[in-house]
């Protein structure tokens, strides 16, 4: 792992970046509460039987890995424009990050019908991207071919997370060639010119073309499209499961569907859903989970994921589980996309993501009874200058500590690792690294938490029977000792 030299920060710079109102929210009492909850919820006591050679000897317990997930998406694999930047990016996985979210967006995975981009082509190579003058305008920007990313993550021994199998979003998920199968007369009804070169217009047309119609009326009007949509969604899930089911640990089976549930759009038995996004398979969350449960290995974790963290989301998850859906983890998004929001937080003008708000939100969604994966987070550095970096790092440190302390939480995934590498509309200053892969202060904040504050390295003495006990953060450990004959011995164990 590259050891970057941390810039020196003066107390004056930190004090100038944050208001008294912000510091009052994250006061000493709050920090003590967080520390106490981390001790209670993230650590465990372990007792291990060692060989006879360890009896009565000092035993060092050195943490090798965390059970808690510290992840990031890996959407910019080999796309950063130089071998040096690509190497620094890849090095983060297996060091800072023990989990990678891999892109399975349908629109860009299957740019051409019937040709999913599992295997790499020349357009997926580092050479292509190193020579590409306008990477953001390529249709597969942030969407690398899957096989090389999966092979890389497996070689690093990290957790793999697939995102996403089912999502109604026409702009980011539903392929253009599929939207084009909607009869033109319905798209024209939306009073938009049909332009195959503009996916935004096409997606908007699909979303608004059926205003005034019920789901059953849509189904009668679109019999061929209804059959096609249902068939292709099932085919996609089966195809992905056959290729990656034994390689990828967890999946966002359904993404951002709570709004549809809250509006009553999920009708059991219907063949078509009048989603807020446009036409979708009927009751698509239920059907998506049942398809996934039937084809993925039993040990694969099936997640639901959303930004809508209202009571609708809790009711939806409870409803799906009551109907027999296997849902293992509940994903929760937290995006501070507007840099001004982070500045307002630091200035004490906003209570967004205050300790109270975070606790209330997580307490609400925890009532669904599932572990929570903070699956996508965005924290910006307003202004992109040094003060903005201090703001980003300070907010990130406090939020990570609070999230890490909460009992239902099982992981946190940073979204855009590199500045200027988000999707269109996402901020250019939300990375842990600059576009040239230089570390920002937020990187050092997370690295210090993960590898120092939340790292156990302790020494205990084994008893006469060779039993050693210690308390530490849950994860894998190497226990090592010097035997009576002077030889060095060790074993690996899991503290859970």
Tab-separated table of C-alpha atoms in Angstrom:
chain	number	residue	atom	x	y	z
A	1	UNK	CA	0.000	0.000	0.000
A	2	UNK	CA	1.364	3.408	-0.955
A	3	UNK	CA	2.001	5.546	2.109
A	4	UNK	CA	1.046	9.090	1.213
A	5	UNK	CA	2.473	11.879	3.317
A	6	UNK	CA	-0.334	13.583	5.163
A	7	UNK	CA	-0.388	17.390	4.868
A	8	UNK	CA	-0.014	19.245	8.132
A	9	UNK	CA	-3.116	21.045	9.368
A	10	UNK	CA	-3.023	23.885	11.852
A	11	UNK	CA	-5.614	24.290	14.576
A	12	UNK	CA	-6.397	27.712	13.112
A	13	UNK	CA	-7.318	26.176	9.722
A	14	UNK	CA	-9.617	23.620	11.303
A	15	UNK	CA	-11.264	26.188	13.551
A	16	UNK	CA	-11.849	28.500	10.581
A	17	UNK	CA	-13.487	25.733	8.542
A	18	UNK	CA	-16.181	24.838	11.092
A	19	UNK	CA	-18.586	27.057	12.990
A	20	UNK	CA	-19.305	26.922	16.702
A	21	UNK	CA	-22.800	25.697	15.799
A	22	UNK	CA	-21.366	22.679	13.972
A	23	UNK	CA	-19.007	21.888	16.841
A	24	UNK	CA	-21.911	22.135	19.281
A	25	UNK	CA	-23.740	19.371	17.412
A	26	UNK	CA	-20.678	17.112	17.490
A	27	UNK	CA	-19.689	18.037	21.043
A	28	UNK	CA	-17.654	16.029	23.545
A	29	UNK	CA	-20.716	14.265	24.945
A	30	UNK	CA	-21.723	13.146	21.450
A	31	UNK	CA	-18.206	11.902	20.753
A	32	UNK	CA	-18.148	9.949	24.034
A	33	UNK	CA	-21.482	8.371	23.142
A	34	UNK	CA	-20.122	7.362	19.740
A	35	UNK	CA	-16.987	5.887	21.315
A	36	UNK	CA	-19.059	3.892	23.806
A	37	UNK	CA	-21.324	2.530	21.048
A	38	UNK	CA	-18.326	1.566	18.913
A	39	UNK	CA	-16.890	-0.336	21.861
A	40	UNK	CA	-20.221	-2.107	22.415
A	41	UNK	CA	-21.358	-2.754	18.832
A	42	UNK	CA	-18.178	-3.258	16.816
A	43	UNK	CA	-15.944	-5.198	19.211
A	44	UNK	CA	-16.091	-8.704	20.659
A	45	UNK	CA	-14.352	-10.834	23.267
A	46	UNK	CA	-12.512	-13.847	21.907
A	47	UNK	CA	-11.056	-16.960	23.482
A	48	UNK	CA	-8.867	-19.231	21.356
A	49	UNK	CA	-7.189	-22.569	21.944
A	50	UNK	CA	-3.582	-22.456	20.773
A	51	UNK	CA	-1.104	-25.344	20.438
A	52	UNK	CA	0.737	-26.534	23.535
A	53	UNK	CA	3.805	-24.561	22.415
A	54	UNK	CA	1.921	-21.336	23.277
A	55	UNK	CA	1.101	-22.321	26.859
A	56	UNK	CA	2.155	-19.535	29.213
A	57	UNK	CA	3.669	-17.502	26.365
A	58	UNK	CA	2.946	-13.929	25.315
A	59	UNK	CA	0.673	-13.912	22.260
A	60	UNK	CA	0.352	-11.002	19.877
A	61	UNK	CA	-3.071	-10.536	18.238
A	62	UNK	CA	-2.708	-8.546	15.024
A	63	UNK	CA	-5.854	-7.676	13.084
A	64	UNK	CA	-5.684	-8.648	9.413
A	65	UNK	CA	-9.141	-7.613	8.217
A	66	UNK	CA	-12.478	-6.167	9.286
A	67	UNK	CA	-15.842	-7.918	9.209
A	68	UNK	CA	-17.387	-4.454	8.772
A	69	UNK	CA	-17.552	-3.388	5.135
A	70	UNK	CA	-15.582	-0.340	4.066
A	71	UNK	CA	-16.350	-0.189	0.362
A	72	UNK	CA	-16.401	1.936	-2.757
A	73	UNK	CA	-17.677	1.480	-6.263
A	74	UNK	CA	-15.074	0.440	-8.810
A	75	UNK	CA	-16.708	2.050	-11.850
A	76	UNK	CA	-13.509	3.742	-13.080
A	77	UNK	CA	-11.475	0.562	-13.475
A	78	UNK	CA	-8.692	1.259	-16.060
A	79	UNK	CA	-10.454	4.475	-17.137
A	80	UNK	CA	-8.395	7.204	-15.456
A	81	UNK	CA	-6.213	8.091	-18.412
A	82	UNK	CA	-2.763	6.890	-17.330
A	83	UNK	CA	-1.173	3.699	-16.056
A	84	UNK	CA	0.005	5.511	-12.925
A	85	UNK	CA	-3.491	6.767	-12.043
A	86	UNK	CA	-5.008	3.364	-12.769
A	87	UNK	CA	-2.453	1.638	-10.539
A	88	UNK	CA	-3.091	4.010	-7.624
A	89	UNK	CA	-6.838	3.531	-8.023
A	90	UNK	CA	-6.597	-0.265	-8.047
A	91	UNK	CA	-4.297	-0.274	-5.050
A	92	UNK	CA	-7.106	1.110	-2.870
A	93	UNK	CA	-9.080	-2.119	-3.218
A	94	UNK	CA	-7.820	-4.639	-0.713
A	95	UNK	CA	-6.153	-1.906	1.361
A	96	UNK	CA	-8.478	0.998	2.204
A	97	UNK	CA	-11.533	-0.764	0.774
A	98	UNK	CA	-12.440	-4.366	1.570
A	99	UNK	CA	-15.460	-4.346	-0.745
A	100	UNK	CA	-16.100	-3.160	-4.302
A	101	UNK	CA	-19.444	-2.335	-5.903
A	102	UNK	CA	-19.418	-3.573	-9.503
A	103	UNK	CA	-21.558	-1.996	-12.240
A	104	UNK	CA	-24.309	-4.150	-13.742
A	105	UNK	CA	-26.482	-1.364	-15.140
A	106	UNK	CA	-28.546	-2.890	-17.925
A	107	UNK	CA	-28.397	0.104	-20.285
A	108	UNK	CA	-24.605	0.062	-20.537
A	109	UNK	CA	-23.977	-3.607	-19.829
A	110	UNK	CA	-26.010	-4.449	-22.930
A	111	UNK	CA	-25.432	-1.499	-25.240
A	112	UNK	CA	-26.410	-3.681	-28.183
A	113	UNK	CA	-29.311	-6.093	-27.783
A	114	UNK	CA	-28.158	-9.618	-27.034
A	115	UNK	CA	-24.493	-8.602	-26.497
A	116	UNK	CA	-23.899	-8.078	-22.762
A	117	UNK	CA	-20.453	-6.645	-22.070
A	118	UNK	CA	-19.118	-9.413	-19.849
A	119	UNK	CA	-15.880	-10.016	-21.748
A	120	UNK	CA	-13.619	-7.017	-22.411
A	121	UNK	CA	-13.172	-5.522	-25.840
A	122	UNK	CA	-10.554	-3.007	-26.961
A	123	UNK	CA	-12.857	-0.197	-25.808
A	124	UNK	CA	-12.541	-1.557	-22.251
A	125	UNK	CA	-8.749	-1.536	-22.117
A	126	UNK	CA	-6.501	0.950	-20.363
A	127	UNK	CA	-4.928	1.698	-23.749
A	128	UNK	CA	-8.286	2.829	-25.137
A	129	UNK	CA	-8.977	5.098	-22.163
A	130	UNK	CA	-5.400	6.432	-22.047
A	131	UNK	CA	-5.869	7.621	-25.621
A	132	UNK	CA	-9.472	8.791	-25.233
A	133	UNK	CA	-9.741	12.617	-25.426
A	134	UNK	CA	-13.341	12.761	-24.123
A	135	UNK	CA	-13.947	9.884	-21.700
A	136	UNK	CA	-17.113	11.335	-20.185
A	137	UNK	CA	-18.822	11.301	-23.569
A	138	UNK	CA	-18.235	7.603	-24.144
A	139	UNK	CA	-21.370	5.494	-23.577
A	140	UNK	CA	-19.447	3.066	-21.339
A	141	UNK	CA	-17.750	5.691	-19.138
A	142	UNK	CA	-17.932	4.430	-15.524
A	143	UNK	CA	-19.213	1.101	-16.860
A	144	UNK	CA	-16.236	-1.241	-17.377
A	145	UNK	CA	-16.638	-4.750	-18.776
A	146	UNK	CA	-17.445	-7.066	-15.888
A	147	UNK	CA	-15.054	-10.010	-16.221
A	148	UNK	CA	-11.784	-8.083	-15.660
A	149	UNK	CA	-13.231	-6.275	-12.626
A	150	UNK	CA	-14.494	-9.498	-11.060
A	151	UNK	CA	-11.168	-11.249	-11.673
A	152	UNK	CA	-9.277	-8.312	-10.159
A	153	UNK	CA	-11.452	-8.213	-7.026
A	154	UNK	CA	-11.181	-11.972	-6.557
A	155	UNK	CA	-7.393	-11.680	-6.811
A	156	UNK	CA	-7.495	-9.098	-3.999
A	157	UNK	CA	-9.642	-11.311	-1.788
A	158	UNK	CA	-12.240	-8.606	-1.204
A	159	UNK	CA	-16.005	-8.698	-1.048
A	160	UNK	CA	-17.818	-8.224	-4.373
A	161	UNK	CA	-21.168	-6.452	-4.588
A	162	UNK	CA	-23.254	-6.310	-7.791
A	163	UNK	CA	-25.282	-3.178	-8.574
A	164	UNK	CA	-28.028	-3.450	-9.827
A	165	UNK	CA	-30.250	-6.195	-11.285
A	166	UNK	CA	-33.649	-4.446	-11.374
A	167	UNK	CA	-34.213	-0.696	-11.564
A	168	UNK	CA	-36.934	1.218	-13.345
A	169	UNK	CA	-34.845	4.260	-14.221
A	170	UNK	CA	-35.076	4.823	-17.972
A	171	UNK	CA	-32.118	7.170	-18.123
A	172	UNK	CA	-29.588	4.964	-16.336
A	173	UNK	CA	-30.937	1.412	-16.470
A	174	UNK	CA	-33.435	0.519	-19.205
A	175	UNK	CA	-31.601	0.065	-22.548
A	176	UNK	CA	-32.427	2.476	-25.350
A	177	UNK	CA	-33.070	-0.413	-27.717
A	178	UNK	CA	-35.759	-1.677	-25.337
A	179	UNK	CA	-37.415	1.717	-24.833
A	180	UNK	CA	-37.490	2.005	-28.613
A	181	UNK	CA	-39.781	-1.024	-28.708
A	182	UNK	CA	-42.577	1.068	-27.153
A	183	UNK	CA	-44.865	2.018	-30.058
A	184	UNK	CA	-44.035	5.464	-31.330
A	185	UNK	CA	-47.597	6.756	-30.954
A	186	UNK	CA	-47.269	6.541	-27.169
A	187	UNK	CA	-43.919	8.312	-27.059
A	188	UNK	CA	-45.285	11.006	-29.354
A	189	UNK	CA	-48.125	11.512	-26.893
A	190	UNK	CA	-45.588	12.969	-24.489
A	191	UNK	CA	-45.087	15.841	-26.990
A	192	UNK	CA	-41.393	15.056	-27.321
A	193	UNK	CA	-39.532	14.595	-30.562
A	194	UNK	CA	-38.166	11.074	-30.697
A	195	UNK	CA	-34.406	11.423	-31.092
A	196	UNK	CA	-32.473	8.123	-30.833
A	197	UNK	CA	-29.280	10.078	-30.194
A	198	UNK	CA	-30.627	11.704	-27.047
A	199	UNK	CA	-31.346	9.141	-24.349
A	200	UNK	CA	-32.576	11.847	-21.989
A	201	UNK	CA	-35.467	12.760	-24.270
A	202	UNK	CA	-36.193	9.120	-24.939
A	203	UNK	CA	-36.259	8.272	-21.233
A	204	UNK	CA	-38.495	11.239	-20.467
A	205	UNK	CA	-40.853	10.218	-23.232
A	206	UNK	CA	-41.163	6.733	-21.748
A	207	UNK	CA	-41.789	8.158	-18.288
A	208	UNK	CA	-44.533	10.582	-19.270
A	209	UNK	CA	-46.186	8.906	-22.249
A	210	UNK	CA	-48.785	7.076	-20.185
A	211	UNK	CA	-50.164	9.828	-17.998
A	212	UNK	CA	-53.868	9.328	-17.446
A	213	UNK	CA	-53.727	5.577	-18.024
A	214	UNK	CA	-54.001	2.863	-15.396
A	215	UNK	CA	-51.603	-0.073	-15.248
A	216	UNK	CA	-54.245	-2.408	-16.689
A	217	UNK	CA	-54.951	0.043	-19.511
A	218	UNK	CA	-51.224	0.206	-20.255
A	219	UNK	CA	-51.042	-3.578	-20.274
A	220	UNK	CA	-53.912	-3.836	-22.777
A	221	UNK	CA	-52.351	-1.125	-24.942
A	222	UNK	CA	-48.878	-2.719	-24.911
A	223	UNK	CA	-49.375	-6.503	-25.071
A	224	UNK	CA	-46.156	-7.239	-26.985
A	225	UNK	CA	-44.045	-4.835	-24.959
A	226	UNK	CA	-45.457	-6.227	-21.700
A	227	UNK	CA	-44.416	-9.760	-22.647
A	228	UNK	CA	-41.015	-8.582	-23.866
A	229	UNK	CA	-40.267	-6.533	-20.743
A	230	UNK	CA	-41.172	-9.363	-18.360
A	231	UNK	CA	-39.263	-11.947	-20.372
A	232	UNK	CA	-36.097	-9.889	-20.712
A	233	UNK	CA	-35.963	-8.939	-17.023
A	234	UNK	CA	-36.124	-12.615	-16.057
A	235	UNK	CA	-33.591	-13.556	-18.742
A	236	UNK	CA	-31.167	-10.892	-17.529
A	237	UNK	CA	-31.259	-12.069	-13.905
A	238	UNK	CA	-30.815	-15.715	-14.924
A	239	UNK	CA	-27.953	-14.908	-17.319
A	240	UNK	CA	-26.057	-12.885	-14.708
A	241	UNK	CA	-26.618	-15.516	-12.019
A	242	UNK	CA	-25.286	-18.287	-14.253
A	243	UNK	CA	-22.090	-16.351	-14.948
A	244	UNK	CA	-21.371	-14.687	-11.597
A	245	UNK	CA	-23.524	-16.404	-8.992
A	246	UNK	CA	-20.592	-18.263	-7.443
A	247	UNK	CA	-18.246	-15.266	-7.597
A	248	UNK	CA	-20.127	-12.241	-6.259
A	249	UNK	CA	-21.065	-12.092	-2.575
A	250	UNK	CA	-24.061	-9.770	-2.618
A	251	UNK	CA	-26.432	-8.035	-5.027
A	252	UNK	CA	-28.632	-4.990	-5.130
A	253	UNK	CA	-31.521	-6.991	-6.538
A	254	UNK	CA	-33.890	-4.022	-6.731
A	255	UNK	CA	-32.865	-0.375	-6.664
A	256	UNK	CA	-34.897	2.706	-5.731
A	257	UNK	CA	-38.407	1.243	-5.760
A	258	UNK	CA	-39.871	2.537	-2.466
A	259	UNK	CA	-41.481	5.519	-4.209
A	260	UNK	CA	-43.402	3.182	-6.497
A	261	UNK	CA	-44.484	1.164	-3.468
A	262	UNK	CA	-45.596	4.266	-1.587
A	263	UNK	CA	-47.709	5.411	-4.545
A	264	UNK	CA	-49.477	2.070	-4.743
A	265	UNK	CA	-47.922	1.130	-8.082
A	266	UNK	CA	-46.986	-2.421	-7.011
A	267	UNK	CA	-50.055	-4.524	-7.814
A	268	UNK	CA	-49.707	-8.261	-7.116
A	269	UNK	CA	-50.601	-10.332	-10.151
A	270	UNK	CA	-50.306	-7.467	-12.631
A	271	UNK	CA	-48.119	-8.002	-15.678
A	272	UNK	CA	-47.223	-4.330	-16.025
A	273	UNK	CA	-46.459	-1.656	-13.426
A	274	UNK	CA	-47.111	2.011	-14.012
A	275	UNK	CA	-43.846	2.971	-12.361
A	276	UNK	CA	-42.866	6.574	-11.727
A	277	UNK	CA	-40.067	5.830	-14.212
A	278	UNK	CA	-42.311	4.474	-16.987
A	279	UNK	CA	-43.524	0.948	-17.836
A	280	UNK	CA	-42.009	-1.795	-15.674
A	281	UNK	CA	-42.834	-5.466	-15.137
A	282	UNK	CA	-45.815	-5.859	-12.833
A	283	UNK	CA	-44.976	-6.005	-9.107
A	284	UNK	CA	-41.345	-5.861	-10.187
A	285	UNK	CA	-39.762	-5.771	-6.722
A	286	UNK	CA	-41.477	-9.003	-5.667
A	287	UNK	CA	-40.803	-10.729	-8.965
A	288	UNK	CA	-37.188	-9.545	-9.035
A	289	UNK	CA	-36.462	-11.012	-5.613
A	290	UNK	CA	-38.242	-14.277	-6.367
A	291	UNK	CA	-36.301	-14.707	-9.627
A	292	UNK	CA	-33.028	-13.905	-7.843
A	293	UNK	CA	-33.750	-16.271	-4.969
A	294	UNK	CA	-34.404	-19.043	-7.447
A	295	UNK	CA	-31.161	-18.735	-9.404
A	296	UNK	CA	-28.478	-17.322	-7.070
A	297	UNK	CA	-26.686	-19.527	-4.516
A	298	UNK	CA	-28.269	-19.638	-1.066
A	299	UNK	CA	-25.207	-17.967	0.453
A	300	UNK	CA	-25.470	-14.904	-1.835
A	301	UNK	CA	-26.804	-11.880	0.051
A	302	UNK	CA	-29.800	-10.297	-1.677
A	303	UNK	CA	-30.138	-6.571	-0.983
A	304	UNK	CA	-32.781	-3.955	-1.568
A	305	UNK	CA	-31.464	-0.418	-2.003
A	306	UNK	CA	-32.998	3.066	-1.880
A	307	UNK	CA	-32.523	6.777	-1.272
A	308	UNK	CA	-36.142	7.037	-0.084
A	309	UNK	CA	-35.650	6.248	3.609
A	310	UNK	CA	-39.194	7.116	4.607
A	311	UNK	CA	-41.724	4.886	6.332
A	312	UNK	CA	-42.748	3.690	2.843
A	313	UNK	CA	-39.413	1.915	2.527
A	314	UNK	CA	-39.853	0.159	5.867
A	315	UNK	CA	-43.397	-0.915	4.949
A	316	UNK	CA	-42.233	-2.129	1.550
A	317	UNK	CA	-39.489	-4.338	2.986
A	318	UNK	CA	-41.828	-5.765	5.607
A	319	UNK	CA	-44.428	-6.468	2.929
A	320	UNK	CA	-41.971	-8.201	0.621
A	321	UNK	CA	-40.622	-10.389	3.414
A	322	UNK	CA	-44.149	-11.267	4.559
A	323	UNK	CA	-44.820	-12.426	0.990
A	324	UNK	CA	-41.836	-14.753	1.159
A	325	UNK	CA	-39.040	-12.722	-0.423
A	326	UNK	CA	-35.484	-13.454	0.684
A	327	UNK	CA	-34.059	-10.029	1.568
A	328	UNK	CA	-30.841	-10.172	3.568
A	329	UNK	CA	-29.673	-6.551	3.743
A	330	UNK	CA	-31.318	-3.141	3.484
A	331	UNK	CA	-29.362	-0.566	1.488
A	332	UNK	CA	-29.539	3.132	2.375
A	333	UNK	CA	-28.137	5.983	0.269
A	334	UNK	CA	-26.806	9.311	1.549
A	335	UNK	CA	-25.795	11.800	-1.114
A	336	UNK	CA	-24.778	15.380	-0.311
A	337	UNK	CA	-24.539	16.175	-4.012
A	338	UNK	CA	-24.663	19.953	-3.683
A	339	UNK	CA	-21.323	21.284	-2.349
A	340	UNK	CA	-23.223	24.194	-0.836
A	341	UNK	CA	-24.990	21.720	1.457
A	342	UNK	CA	-21.665	20.643	2.949
A	343	UNK	CA	-20.645	24.264	3.337
A	344	UNK	CA	-23.946	25.034	5.092
A	345	UNK	CA	-23.418	22.063	7.405
A	346	UNK	CA	-19.953	23.303	8.351
A	347	UNK	CA	-21.284	26.848	8.821
A	348	UNK	CA	-24.034	25.613	11.139
A	349	UNK	CA	-26.783	26.737	8.738
A	350	UNK	CA	-28.091	23.222	8.079
A	351	UNK	CA	-28.988	20.281	10.299
A	352	UNK	CA	-28.792	17.827	7.405
A	353	UNK	CA	-26.960	14.681	8.593
A	354	UNK	CA	-26.751	15.977	12.147
A	355	UNK	CA	-26.302	13.301	14.817
A	356	UNK	CA	-29.983	13.504	15.699
A	357	UNK	CA	-31.150	13.215	12.088
A	358	UNK	CA	-28.821	10.287	11.369
A	359	UNK	CA	-29.951	8.406	14.462
A	360	UNK	CA	-33.628	9.005	13.705
A	361	UNK	CA	-33.282	7.854	10.115
A	362	UNK	CA	-31.361	4.709	10.958
A	363	UNK	CA	-33.674	3.879	13.849
A	364	UNK	CA	-36.640	4.157	11.484
A	365	UNK	CA	-35.338	1.884	8.753
A	366	UNK	CA	-33.888	-0.563	11.288
A	367	UNK	CA	-37.488	-1.381	12.221
A	368	UNK	CA	-37.573	-3.559	9.110
A	369	UNK	CA	-35.352	-5.928	11.084
A	370	UNK	CA	-32.450	-6.191	8.653
A	371	UNK	CA	-28.755	-5.226	8.715
A	372	UNK	CA	-28.182	-1.862	7.042
A	373	UNK	CA	-25.636	-1.219	4.315
A	374	UNK	CA	-24.984	2.476	3.772
A	375	UNK	CA	-24.620	1.591	0.132
A	376	UNK	CA	-23.868	4.916	-1.572
A	377	UNK	CA	-22.508	8.014	0.119
A	378	UNK	CA	-21.403	11.351	-1.301
A	379	UNK	CA	-19.678	14.090	0.699
A	380	UNK	CA	-18.239	17.020	-1.222
A	381	UNK	CA	-15.340	19.411	-0.676
A	382	UNK	CA	-17.024	22.781	-1.362
A	383	UNK	CA	-14.997	25.116	-3.508
A	384	UNK	CA	-12.466	22.404	-4.297
A	385	UNK	CA	-9.853	24.298	-2.277
A	386	UNK	CA	-7.962	23.510	0.934
A	387	UNK	CA	-10.744	24.791	3.163
A	388	UNK	CA	-13.237	22.699	1.210
A	389	UNK	CA	-11.041	19.636	1.721
A	390	UNK	CA	-10.988	20.313	5.463
A	391	UNK	CA	-14.792	20.558	5.469
A	392	UNK	CA	-15.174	17.306	3.525
A	393	UNK	CA	-12.706	15.463	5.744
A	394	UNK	CA	-14.261	16.730	8.980
A	395	UNK	CA	-17.806	15.869	7.959
A	396	UNK	CA	-16.696	12.455	6.680
A	397	UNK	CA	-14.831	11.632	9.876
A	398	UNK	CA	-17.749	12.497	12.136
A	399	UNK	CA	-20.320	10.698	9.990
A	400	UNK	CA	-18.204	7.566	9.556
A	401	UNK	CA	-17.675	7.387	13.307
A	402	UNK	CA	-21.398	7.762	13.971
A	403	UNK	CA	-22.418	5.265	11.273
A	404	UNK	CA	-19.801	2.774	12.483
A	405	UNK	CA	-21.175	3.008	16.011
A	406	UNK	CA	-24.764	2.078	15.133
A	407	UNK	CA	-25.713	-1.515	15.905
A	408	UNK	CA	-27.674	-2.365	12.692
A	409	UNK	CA	-24.972	-0.987	10.393
A	410	UNK	CA	-22.894	-3.609	8.553
A	411	UNK	CA	-21.080	-1.491	5.980
A	412	UNK	CA	-20.404	1.895	4.377
A	413	UNK	CA	-19.649	2.379	0.683
A	414	UNK	CA	-18.150	5.640	-0.609
A	415	UNK	CA	-19.505	6.398	-4.054
A	416	UNK	CA	-17.188	8.414	-6.325
A	417	UNK	CA	-13.586	7.819	-5.257
A	418	UNK	CA	-12.021	10.258	-7.728
A	419	UNK	CA	-12.929	13.900	-8.370
A	420	UNK	CA	-14.540	14.555	-11.738
A	421	UNK	CA	-15.523	10.920	-12.233
A	422	UNK	CA	-19.175	10.975	-11.247
A	423	UNK	CA	-22.200	10.564	-13.470
A	424	UNK	CA	-23.500	13.666	-15.266
A	425	UNK	CA	-25.059	15.912	-12.658
A	426	UNK	CA	-22.952	14.560	-9.806
A	427	UNK	CA	-20.425	16.932	-8.216
A	428	UNK	CA	-16.845	17.069	-9.471
A	429	UNK	CA	-15.438	17.489	-5.948
A	430	UNK	CA	-16.819	14.467	-4.083
A	431	UNK	CA	-13.789	12.182	-4.382
A	432	UNK	CA	-11.214	11.048	-1.859
A	433	UNK	CA	-8.620	11.733	-4.558
A	434	UNK	CA	-8.154	14.485	-7.121
A	435	UNK	CA	-8.562	13.674	-10.815
A	436	UNK	CA	-4.775	13.176	-10.922
A	437	UNK	CA	-5.076	10.584	-8.127
A	438	UNK	CA	-3.539	12.781	-5.450
A	439	UNK	CA	-4.996	12.057	-1.991
A	440	UNK	CA	-7.282	14.616	-0.411
A	441	UNK	CA	-7.655	15.184	3.312
A	442	UNK	CA	-10.772	13.001	3.338
A	443	UNK	CA	-8.659	10.028	2.254
A	444	UNK	CA	-6.378	10.517	5.242
A	445	UNK	CA	-9.396	10.844	7.547
A	446	UNK	CA	-10.787	7.463	6.445
A	447	UNK	CA	-7.398	5.761	6.340
A	448	UNK	CA	-6.705	6.834	9.908
A	449	UNK	CA	-10.059	5.513	11.119
A	450	UNK	CA	-9.885	2.163	9.325
A	451	UNK	CA	-6.214	1.338	9.844
A	452	UNK	CA	-5.481	3.041	13.158
A	453	UNK	CA	-8.434	3.982	15.355
A	454	UNK	CA	-10.386	0.859	14.391
A	455	UNK	CA	-7.469	-1.554	14.323
A	456	UNK	CA	-6.625	-3.986	17.116
A	457	UNK	CA	-3.014	-4.946	17.792
A	458	UNK	CA	-2.621	-6.258	21.313
A	459	UNK	CA	-0.580	-8.656	23.437
A	460	UNK	CA	-2.030	-11.188	25.883
A	461	UNK	CA	-0.613	-14.159	27.726
A	462	UNK	CA	-1.894	-17.662	27.071
A	463	UNK	CA	-2.762	-19.712	30.136
A	464	UNK	CA	-1.225	-23.059	31.085
A	465	UNK	CA	-3.640	-24.836	28.720
A	466	UNK	CA	-2.689	-22.628	25.767
A	467	UNK	CA	-5.907	-20.598	25.837
A	468	UNK	CA	-5.585	-16.902	25.009
A	469	UNK	CA	-8.277	-14.237	25.376
A	470	UNK	CA	-8.492	-10.685	24.047
A	471	UNK	CA	-11.027	-8.044	22.976
A	472	UNK	CA	-10.905	-6.402	19.583
A	473	UNK	CA	-12.728	-5.285	16.473
A	474	UNK	CA	-14.491	-8.147	14.721
A	475	UNK	CA	-12.464	-9.654	11.895
A	476	UNK	CA	-9.562	-11.957	11.077
A	477	UNK	CA	-6.441	-11.999	13.259
A	478	UNK	CA	-2.985	-13.479	13.205
A	479	UNK	CA	-1.993	-14.824	16.617
A	480	UNK	CA	1.772	-15.213	16.967
A	481	UNK	CA	4.099	-16.308	19.764
A	482	UNK	CA	7.634	-17.506	20.440
A	483	UNK	CA	7.769	-21.122	21.578
A	484	UNK	CA	10.094	-22.323	24.355
A	485	UNK	CA	12.609	-23.563	21.767
A	486	UNK	CA	12.794	-20.069	20.223
A	487	UNK	CA	10.790	-20.853	17.085
A	488	UNK	CA	8.196	-18.359	15.846
A	489	UNK	CA	4.709	-19.787	15.477
A	490	UNK	CA	1.343	-18.346	14.429
A	491	UNK	CA	-2.213	-19.153	13.510
A	492	UNK	CA	-5.078	-17.231	11.915
A	493	UNK	CA	-8.431	-16.946	13.676
A	494	UNK	CA	-11.719	-15.105	13.276
A	495	UNK	CA	-13.073	-12.909	16.054
A	496	UNK	CA	-16.835	-12.619	15.562
